[in-house]
CSV table of C-alpha atoms in Angstrom, one decimal:
chain,number,residue,atom,x,y,z
A,163,MET,CA,94.5,84.0,143.8
A,164,PRO,CA,98.3,83.4,144.1
A,165,ARG,CA,100.5,85.4,141.6
A,166,VAL,CA,100.9,83.0,138.8
A,167,PRO,CA,104.4,80.9,139.3
A,168,SER,CA,107.8,82.1,137.6
A,169,LEU,CA,108.2,80.3,134.2
A,170,ARG,CA,111.9,80.4,135.1
A,171,SER,CA,110.8,77.1,137.3
A,172,ARG,CA,108.2,76.0,134.8
A,173,TRP,CA,110.4,75.8,132.2
A,174,ALA,CA,113.8,74.4,133.9
A,175,SER,CA,113.1,71.0,133.3
A,176,ALA,CA,111.9,71.7,129.5
A,177,ALA,CA,116.0,73.6,129.2
A,178,ALA,CA,117.8,70.4,130.1
A,179,GLY,CA,115.4,68.4,127.9
A,180,LEU,CA,116.2,70.4,125.1
A,181,ALA,CA,119.3,71.2,125.5
A,182,VAL,CA,120.5,68.1,123.9
A,183,VAL,CA,118.6,69.6,120.4
A,184,ALA,CA,119.7,72.5,120.8
A,185,SER,CA,122.9,72.0,117.9
A,186,ALA,CA,119.7,71.0,115.9
A,187,LEU,CA,117.9,73.8,116.6
A,188,THR,CA,120.5,76.8,115.8
A,189,GLY,CA,121.1,78.6,113.2
A,190,CYS,CA,123.9,78.9,110.5
A,191,GLY,CA,126.6,80.5,112.6
A,192,SER,CA,126.6,84.0,113.9
A,193,SER,CA,130.5,85.1,112.7
A,194,GLY,CA,131.2,86.5,109.1
A,195,GLN,CA,134.2,87.6,106.8
A,196,SER,CA,136.3,89.5,108.7
A,197,GLY,CA,135.0,89.9,112.2
A,198,GLN,CA,131.7,90.8,110.7
A,199,ALA,CA,128.6,89.5,112.8
A,200,THR,CA,125.6,87.7,111.5
A,201,LEU,CA,122.4,88.1,113.7
A,202,ASN,CA,119.4,85.6,113.0
A,203,TRP,CA,116.2,87.1,113.2
A,204,TYR,CA,113.2,84.9,113.8
A,205,ASN,CA,110.2,86.4,112.3
A,206,PHE,CA,106.6,85.2,110.5
A,207,PRO,CA,107.0,84.5,106.9
A,208,ASP,CA,106.6,87.8,104.7
A,209,ASP,CA,105.5,86.7,101.6
A,210,SER,CA,106.1,90.6,100.5
A,211,GLY,CA,109.7,91.3,100.6
A,212,ALA,CA,109.1,94.0,102.9
A,213,LEU,CA,111.1,92.1,105.5
A,214,GLN,CA,113.9,91.0,103.3
A,215,GLN,CA,114.8,94.4,102.3
A,216,ALA,CA,114.7,96.0,105.8
A,217,ALA,CA,117.4,93.4,106.7
A,218,ASP,CA,119.2,94.1,103.7
A,219,ARG,CA,118.9,97.7,104.4
A,220,CYS,CA,119.8,97.5,108.1
A,221,GLY,CA,123.0,95.3,107.5
A,222,GLN,CA,124.0,98.0,104.6
A,223,GLN,CA,123.8,100.8,107.5
A,224,SER,CA,125.9,99.0,109.6
A,225,GLY,CA,128.9,100.0,107.9
A,226,GLY,CA,129.8,96.3,107.4
A,227,ARG,CA,129.2,95.5,111.8
A,228,TYR,CA,126.5,93.1,110.9
A,229,THR,CA,124.4,91.4,108.9
A,230,ILE,CA,120.8,90.1,109.3
A,231,ARG,CA,119.8,86.5,108.3
A,232,TYR,CA,116.1,86.8,108.7
A,233,ASN,CA,114.6,83.5,108.9
A,234,LYS,CA,111.0,82.2,108.5
A,235,LEU,CA,109.0,80.7,111.2
A,236,PRO,CA,106.0,78.5,110.2
A,237,ARG,CA,102.7,80.3,109.4
A,238,GLY,CA,100.7,79.8,111.8
A,239,ALA,CA,100.9,81.6,115.0
A,240,ASP,CA,101.3,78.4,117.2
A,241,GLY,CA,103.8,77.0,115.1
A,242,GLN,CA,105.7,80.4,115.5
A,243,ARG,CA,105.7,80.5,119.4
A,244,GLN,CA,106.2,77.0,119.5
A,245,GLN,CA,109.9,77.2,117.3
A,246,LEU,CA,110.9,80.1,119.8
A,247,VAL,CA,110.1,78.2,122.9
A,248,ARG,CA,111.7,75.7,121.7
A,249,ARG,CA,115.1,77.2,120.7
A,250,MET,CA,114.7,79.7,123.9
A,251,ALA,CA,114.3,76.9,126.1
A,252,ALA,CA,117.5,75.1,124.8
A,253,HIS,CA,119.3,78.3,125.8
A,254,ASP,CA,119.9,78.9,121.5
A,255,THR,CA,122.8,81.4,121.2
A,256,ASP,CA,122.2,82.1,117.6
A,257,VAL,CA,118.4,83.9,118.5
A,258,ASP,CA,119.1,87.6,118.4
A,259,ILE,CA,115.8,89.1,117.5
A,260,LEU,CA,112.8,87.6,118.2
A,261,GLY,CA,109.4,88.9,116.4
A,262,LEU,CA,106.9,88.1,118.9
A,263,ASP,CA,103.2,88.0,118.7
A,264,VAL,CA,101.9,91.0,121.0
A,265,THR,CA,100.4,88.5,123.5
A,266,TRP,CA,104.3,87.0,123.7
A,267,PRO,CA,105.9,89.7,125.3
A,268,ALA,CA,104.9,88.4,129.2
A,269,GLU,CA,105.4,85.0,129.0
A,270,PHE,CA,109.0,85.3,127.0
A,271,ALA,CA,110.2,88.2,129.9
A,272,GLU,CA,108.9,85.7,133.1
A,273,ALA,CA,110.9,82.6,131.2
A,274,GLY,CA,113.8,85.2,131.1
A,275,TRP,CA,114.7,84.9,127.8
A,276,ILE,CA,114.5,87.9,126.2
A,277,HIS,CA,116.0,91.5,127.4
A,278,GLU,CA,114.8,94.5,129.1
A,279,TRP,CA,115.2,97.7,127.4
A,280,THR,CA,116.4,100.1,129.8
A,281,GLY,CA,117.7,103.7,129.6
A,282,GLN,CA,118.3,105.2,126.2
A,283,LEU,CA,117.0,101.9,124.1
A,284,ARG,CA,113.7,102.4,125.8
A,285,ASP,CA,113.5,105.9,125.4
A,286,ARG,CA,114.2,105.6,121.2
A,287,ALA,CA,112.2,102.0,121.2
A,288,THR,CA,109.4,104.2,122.4
A,289,ALA,CA,109.5,107.7,120.9
A,290,ASP,CA,106.8,108.2,118.4
A,291,THR,CA,105.1,105.2,119.2
A,292,LEU,CA,101.5,104.6,120.0
A,293,ASP,CA,100.9,103.7,123.4
A,294,ALA,CA,98.6,100.8,123.0
A,295,ALA,CA,101.6,99.5,121.2
A,296,VAL,CA,103.8,99.8,124.1
A,297,ARG,CA,101.5,98.7,126.1
A,298,THR,CA,101.8,94.8,124.8
A,299,ALA,CA,105.9,94.7,124.7
A,300,THR,CA,105.5,95.7,128.4
A,301,TRP,CA,105.2,93.6,131.4
A,302,GLN,CA,105.4,94.4,135.4
A,303,GLY,CA,106.5,98.1,134.5
A,304,ARG,CA,109.2,97.3,131.8
A,305,LEU,CA,109.8,97.0,128.6
A,306,TYR,CA,111.3,94.2,127.1
A,307,ALA,CA,110.7,94.2,123.3
A,308,ALA,CA,110.3,97.1,120.7
A,309,PRO,CA,106.8,97.2,118.8
A,310,TYR,CA,107.4,96.8,115.3
A,311,ASN,CA,104.4,96.8,114.0
A,312,SER,CA,100.8,97.7,114.7
A,313,ASN,CA,97.4,96.0,113.8
A,314,THR,CA,93.8,96.1,114.0
A,315,GLN,CA,90.4,95.7,112.3
A,316,LEU,CA,87.6,98.2,110.9
A,317,LEU,CA,84.3,97.0,109.2
A,318,TRP,CA,84.5,96.7,105.3
A,319,TYR,CA,81.5,96.9,103.3
A,320,ARG,CA,79.7,97.3,100.1
A,321,ASP,CA,78.4,100.1,99.3
A,322,ASP,CA,76.4,98.7,96.2
A,323,LEU,CA,74.3,96.7,98.9
A,324,VAL,CA,74.2,98.8,102.2
A,325,GLN,CA,74.5,102.7,101.8
A,326,THR,CA,75.2,103.7,105.4
A,327,PRO,CA,77.7,101.5,107.1
A,328,PRO,CA,75.9,99.9,110.5
A,329,GLY,CA,77.1,101.7,113.5
A,330,THR,CA,76.4,99.0,116.1
A,331,TRP,CA,76.3,94.3,116.2
A,332,ALA,CA,72.4,94.6,116.2
A,333,GLU,CA,71.8,97.3,113.0
A,334,MET,CA,74.4,95.1,110.8
A,335,LEU,CA,73.0,92.0,111.7
A,336,ALA,CA,69.2,93.4,110.7
A,337,LYS,CA,70.7,94.2,107.8
A,338,ALA,CA,72.2,91.3,106.6
A,339,ASP,CA,68.7,90.0,106.9
A,340,GLU,CA,67.0,92.5,105.0
A,341,LEU,CA,69.1,91.5,102.2
A,342,ALA,CA,68.6,88.1,103.3
A,343,ARG,CA,65.1,88.2,102.3
A,344,ALA,CA,65.8,90.5,99.2
A,345,GLY,CA,67.8,87.9,98.0
A,346,LYS,CA,71.0,89.8,97.3
A,347,PRO,CA,74.6,88.5,99.2
A,348,HIS,CA,74.4,89.6,102.8
A,349,TYR,CA,77.6,87.1,105.1
A,350,VAL,CA,79.1,88.9,107.5
A,351,GLU,CA,82.4,87.6,107.9
A,352,ILE,CA,84.6,86.8,110.7
A,353,GLN,CA,86.9,84.7,112.1
A,354,GLY,CA,85.0,81.6,113.6
A,355,ALA,CA,87.2,79.1,114.1
A,356,GLN,CA,88.8,77.3,116.8
A,357,TYR,CA,92.1,79.2,117.2
A,358,GLU,CA,93.5,82.7,118.4
A,359,GLY,CA,91.1,84.9,116.5
A,360,LEU,CA,88.4,83.7,118.1
A,361,THR,CA,89.9,85.1,120.9
A,362,VAL,CA,90.1,88.0,119.6
A,363,TRP,CA,86.6,88.7,118.5
A,364,PHE,CA,85.4,88.0,122.0
A,365,ASN,CA,88.1,90.1,123.6
A,366,THR,CA,87.0,92.7,121.1
A,367,LEU,CA,83.1,92.1,122.1
A,368,ILE,CA,83.8,92.0,125.8
A,369,THR,CA,85.9,94.9,126.0
A,370,SER,CA,83.7,96.8,123.7
A,371,ALA,CA,81.0,96.0,125.8
A,372,GLY,CA,83.2,97.5,129.0
A,373,GLY,CA,84.1,94.9,130.4
A,374,SER,CA,87.8,92.5,130.6
A,375,ILE,CA,88.5,88.9,130.5
A,376,LEU,CA,90.9,89.2,133.2
A,377,THR,CA,91.0,91.5,136.4
A,378,PRO,CA,93.4,94.7,136.0
A,379,ASP,CA,96.0,92.8,138.1
A,380,ALA,CA,95.8,89.4,135.6
A,381,GLN,CA,95.6,87.3,138.7
A,382,ALA,CA,91.5,86.4,138.0
A,383,PRO,CA,89.1,86.3,135.6
A,384,SER,CA,86.7,89.2,135.5
A,385,LEU,CA,83.8,88.2,132.5
A,386,GLY,CA,80.8,89.1,133.9
A,387,ALA,CA,78.0,90.5,132.5
A,388,PRO,CA,79.9,91.9,129.6
A,389,ALA,CA,81.3,88.5,128.7
A,390,VAL,CA,77.4,87.7,128.7
A,391,THR,CA,76.5,89.9,126.1
A,392,ALA,CA,79.2,89.3,124.2
A,393,ALA,CA,79.1,86.2,124.3
A,394,THR,CA,75.4,86.8,122.8
A,395,VAL,CA,76.7,88.6,120.1
A,396,MET,CA,78.9,85.5,119.0
A,397,HIS,CA,75.7,83.4,119.0
A,398,ASP,CA,73.6,85.7,117.6
A,399,LEU,CA,75.1,86.1,114.4
A,400,ALA,CA,76.4,82.6,114.1
A,401,THR,CA,72.8,81.4,113.9
A,402,SER,CA,71.2,84.2,111.8
A,403,PRO,CA,71.0,84.5,107.8
A,404,ALA,CA,74.1,86.8,108.7
A,405,ALA,CA,76.3,83.7,109.3
A,406,ASP,CA,78.7,82.1,106.4
A,407,PRO,CA,77.8,78.3,106.5
A,408,SER,CA,81.9,77.9,107.2
A,409,LEU,CA,81.7,80.3,109.8
A,410,PRO,CA,83.1,77.8,112.6
A,411,ASN,CA,86.2,76.9,109.8
A,412,GLN,CA,87.0,80.7,108.5
A,413,MET,CA,90.3,82.5,109.5
A,414,GLU,CA,91.4,85.9,108.1
A,415,ASP,CA,92.4,84.9,104.8
A,416,GLN,CA,88.8,82.6,104.2
A,417,ASN,CA,87.1,86.0,105.2
A,418,ARG,CA,89.0,87.8,102.7
A,419,LEU,CA,88.3,85.0,99.7
A,420,ALA,CA,84.3,85.2,100.7
A,421,MET,CA,84.1,88.6,100.3
A,422,GLU,CA,85.6,88.8,97.5
A,423,SER,CA,83.9,86.4,96.1
A,424,GLY,CA,80.9,88.5,96.2
A,425,THR,CA,78.4,86.6,98.6
A,426,ALA,CA,79.3,88.8,101.8
A,427,ALA,CA,77.9,92.0,102.4
A,428,PHE,CA,80.7,93.0,105.5
A,429,GLU,CA,83.8,91.8,106.9
A,430,LEU,CA,85.6,92.4,110.1
A,431,ASN,CA,89.2,91.9,109.0
A,432,TYR,CA,92.8,93.6,109.0
A,433,PRO,CA,93.5,96.2,106.6
A,434,PHE,CA,95.2,93.9,104.3
A,435,VAL,CA,91.9,93.0,102.7
A,436,TYR,CA,92.3,96.2,100.9
A,437,PRO,CA,95.1,95.8,98.7
A,438,SER,CA,93.8,92.5,97.7
A,439,MET,CA,90.3,93.1,96.6
A,440,LYS,CA,91.9,96.4,94.5
A,441,ALA,CA,94.1,93.6,92.9
A,442,ASN,CA,91.6,90.5,93.2
A,443,GLN,CA,88.3,92.0,92.0
A,444,PRO,CA,88.6,95.6,90.8
A,445,GLU,CA,84.7,95.7,90.0
A,446,LEU,CA,83.7,95.3,93.2
A,447,PHE,CA,87.1,97.3,94.8
A,448,GLN,CA,84.9,100.0,92.9
A,449,HIS,CA,82.4,99.6,95.8
A,450,PHE,CA,84.7,98.2,98.6
A,451,ARG,CA,84.4,100.4,101.1
A,452,TRP,CA,85.6,100.9,105.4
A,453,ALA,CA,84.2,101.9,108.4
A,454,PRO,CA,84.6,101.7,111.9
A,455,TYR,CA,83.8,98.2,113.7
A,456,PRO,CA,80.4,98.1,115.4
A,457,ALA,CA,79.6,99.3,118.6
A,458,VAL,CA,77.9,96.6,121.3
A,459,ILE,CA,76.5,98.8,122.9
A,460,PRO,CA,74.6,101.9,121.1
A,461,GLY,CA,76.4,105.3,121.6
A,462,ARG,CA,79.3,103.5,123.1
A,463,PRO,CA,82.5,102.9,120.4
A,464,ALA,CA,84.0,99.5,120.0
A,465,SER,CA,87.3,99.0,121.4
A,466,VAL,CA,89.0,96.7,119.1
A,467,THR,CA,91.5,94.2,120.0
A,468,ILE,CA,95.4,95.4,119.0
A,469,GLY,CA,97.5,93.1,117.1
A,470,GLY,CA,100.9,93.3,115.7
A,471,ILE,CA,104.5,92.1,116.3
A,472,ASP,CA,107.2,93.1,118.8
A,473,LEU,CA,110.9,92.6,118.3
A,474,ALA,CA,112.3,91.3,121.1
A,475,VAL,CA,116.4,90.9,121.8
A,476,GLY,CA,117.4,86.9,122.9
A,477,ALA,CA,118.7,87.1,126.2
A,478,TYR,CA,121.2,84.4,125.1
A,479,SER,CA,122.2,86.0,121.7
A,480,ARG,CA,126.4,86.2,121.5
A,481,HIS,CA,125.6,89.8,120.1
A,482,PRO,CA,123.2,91.6,122.0
A,483,ASP,CA,124.5,94.9,121.9
A,484,LEU,CA,124.5,94.9,117.9
A,485,ALA,CA,120.7,92.9,118.5
A,486,PHE,CA,119.4,96.0,120.3
A,487,GLU,CA,120.7,98.9,117.6
A,488,ALA,CA,119.9,96.4,114.4
A,489,THR,CA,116.0,96.3,116.2
A,490,LEU,CA,116.0,100.2,116.2
A,491,CYS,CA,117.1,100.1,112.6
A,492,LEU,CA,114.2,97.4,111.4
A,493,ARG,CA,111.7,99.2,113.0
A,494,ASP,CA,112.8,102.7,112.0
A,495,ARG,CA,110.7,104.8,109.7
A,496,GLU,CA,111.6,104.4,106.4
A,497,ASN,CA,111.3,100.2,107.0
A,498,GLN,CA,107.7,100.7,108.5
A,499,LEU,CA,106.7,102.4,105.9
A,500,THR,CA,107.9,100.0,103.4
A,501,ASN,CA,106.6,97.4,105.7
A,502,ALA,CA,103.2,99.3,105.5
A,503,LEU,CA,102.7,100.0,101.7
A,504,LYS,CA,104.7,96.1,100.6
A,505,GLY,CA,103.4,94.2,103.1
A,506,GLY,CA,100.0,95.8,104.0
A,507,LEU,CA,101.1,96.4,107.9
A,508,PRO,CA,100.1,99.5,109.8
A,509,PRO,CA,103.0,101.0,111.7
A,510,SER,CA,103.4,101.7,115.1
A,511,LEU,CA,105.1,105.3,114.7
A,512,ARG,CA,102.0,107.8,115.4
A,513,SER,CA,103.7,109.9,113.0
A,514,LEU,CA,103.3,108.1,109.7
A,515,TYR,CA,100.1,107.6,109.8
A,516,GLN,CA,100.3,111.9,109.0
A,517,ALA,CA,102.8,110.8,106.2
A,518,ALA,CA,102.1,111.4,102.4
A,519,GLU,CA,103.3,108.3,101.2
A,520,LEU,CA,101.0,106.4,103.6
A,521,THR,CA,98.0,108.0,103.4
A,522,ARG,CA,98.1,107.7,99.3
A,523,SER,CA,98.1,104.1,99.8
A,524,TYR,CA,96.0,104.1,103.0
A,525,PRO,CA,93.0,106.3,102.6
A,526,PHE,CA,91.7,104.9,105.5
A,527,ALA,CA,94.9,105.8,108.1
A,528,ALA,CA,92.7,108.2,110.0
A,529,ASP,CA,90.4,105.3,110.7
A,530,VAL,CA,93.3,103.0,111.8
A,531,LEU,CA,94.8,105.1,114.1
A,532,ALA,CA,91.9,106.0,115.6
A,533,ALA,CA,90.9,102.6,116.5
A,534,LEU,CA,94.5,101.9,117.9
A,535,ASP,CA,94.5,104.5,120.1
A,536,SER,CA,91.4,103.2,121.4
A,537,ALA,CA,92.5,99.5,121.4
A,538,SER,CA,92.1,97.2,123.4
A,539,ILE,CA,94.8,94.6,124.4
A,540,ARG,CA,94.5,90.7,124.9
A,541,PRO,CA,95.1,89.6,128.8
A,542,LYS,CA,98.7,90.4,129.9
A,543,THR,CA,99.8,87.1,131.3
A,544,PRO,CA,102.6,84.4,130.9
A,545,ALA,CA,99.8,82.1,130.9
A,546,TYR,CA,97.6,84.0,127.7
A,547,GLN,CA,98.3,81.2,126.0
A,548,ASN,CA,96.5,78.5,127.9
A,549,VAL,CA,93.6,81.6,128.4
A,550,SER,CA,92.8,81.9,125.1
A,551,ILE,CA,92.8,78.2,124.4
A,552,ALA,CA,90.0,77.8,127.0
A,553,ILE,CA,88.2,80.3,125.5
A,554,SER,CA,88.6,79.4,121.5
A,555,HIS,CA,87.7,76.0,122.8
A,556,THR,CA,84.9,76.7,125.1
A,557,LEU,CA,83.1,79.6,122.4
A,558,SER,CA,83.5,76.6,119.6
A,559,PRO,CA,81.7,76.4,117.4
A,560,PRO,CA,79.7,80.1,118.0
A,561,ALA,CA,76.9,78.6,117.0
A,562,ASP,CA,76.6,76.0,120.0
A,563,ILE,CA,77.5,78.8,122.5
A,564,ARG,CA,75.3,79.2,125.7
A,565,PRO,CA,76.0,82.1,126.9
A,566,GLU,CA,75.2,82.3,130.5
A,567,LYS,CA,76.6,78.5,131.0
A,568,ASP,CA,79.7,78.9,128.8
A,569,VAL,CA,81.0,82.1,130.6
A,570,ALA,CA,80.2,80.5,133.7
A,571,ASP,CA,82.2,77.3,132.6
A,572,LEU,CA,85.1,79.9,131.2
A,573,HIS,CA,85.5,81.2,134.2
A,574,GLY,CA,86.6,78.3,136.1
A,575,GLN,CA,88.9,77.5,133.2
A,576,ILE,CA,90.8,80.8,133.8
A,577,GLN,CA,91.2,80.3,136.9
A,578,ASP,CA,92.5,77.1,136.1
A,579,ALA,CA,94.4,78.4,133.4
A,580,LEU,CA,96.2,81.1,135.5
A,581,GLY,CA,97.4,78.7,138.3
A,582,SER,CA,98.7,76.9,136.0
A,583,LYS,CA,96.6,73.8,136.3
A,584,GLY,CA,95.1,73.8,132.3
A,585,LEU,CA,97.3,72.9,129.2
A,586,ILE,CA,101.0,73.9,128.6
A,587,PRO,CA,101.2,74.2,125.7
């Protein structure tokens, strides 16, 4: 299999065409009063106020050398990526700091849109940082972003329905069936819609079964028997009493709401569900517990897909030195702690998981850290978006999955995606 073609050449014509709209995409300038630089930070929309607080704090700590303008990207990951791709293809000089989903650094690095972190900057960006988080920000052995926050899924369950949490998927489905026959809440809430969450589900299952989506060099599909096992688990859930009728349309927030409504016994989701349950359903919260993600193979712990955001410095920034400095500030200990406590996002700094300030609000901190230490990452390739689309389209809806046939079809689709023969979003 030949190497994936460079995205520099793939985006050359796009850059020429988008240059004419660069002025429309540009922010409100990059210079403030008295020579003070304004750094534009583009990141996911945060409603908690944690990101704005970090931007304000870092501006104040700069001694008047810069301020940070927090620009909110669209809510959906696809919309976030689309806006950043358009800006960078247009060589937008007012994009200083980019908040990248952990699957995007390879694509943006290959396209030449973000700066590499080297020397002391690399050392500072990786010190005390979780290994899996650093891996998401690395492309071909070079660091292209600084991990901002991490994320992972746990098994959440109700102890008034389940005394001992299931250790495997088979045990969980059997317990859900038992609860259904007893007329009790029994659904297993998970992300079954045709989007990135479905790819994450599949990636967690295949790595937990001992396989991978791509070969180690990311040049060809791997799949094989572990992929058939993963697809079978997805089909088994979707065709069992454990399946929420809304499974084909459910994303993380729909899972949260369903669990809070009282119809579910189990939920595979991120830690943001814990403070939400506490605030919205205090009675159910008394029975809301957590456990490690269930295993696919008995005796083999699950390898849960890592999530999160990596911060990169834009290649066309007028102030790259200040942008590197500001990025290190945005992800420092104080700001990551605020982001965890207010925004509900697990840190990428290892030492914070032992901090009393965090563990008081994150009683599951040790479980999150354990999951992150054994985490899997999604395929690292500039063609990731195409690979993910092939997976989510082939395996949707989960009830229609034909494990062996769909995995065989997926092999060819991923091969085409890696050769840039498939969709180019």
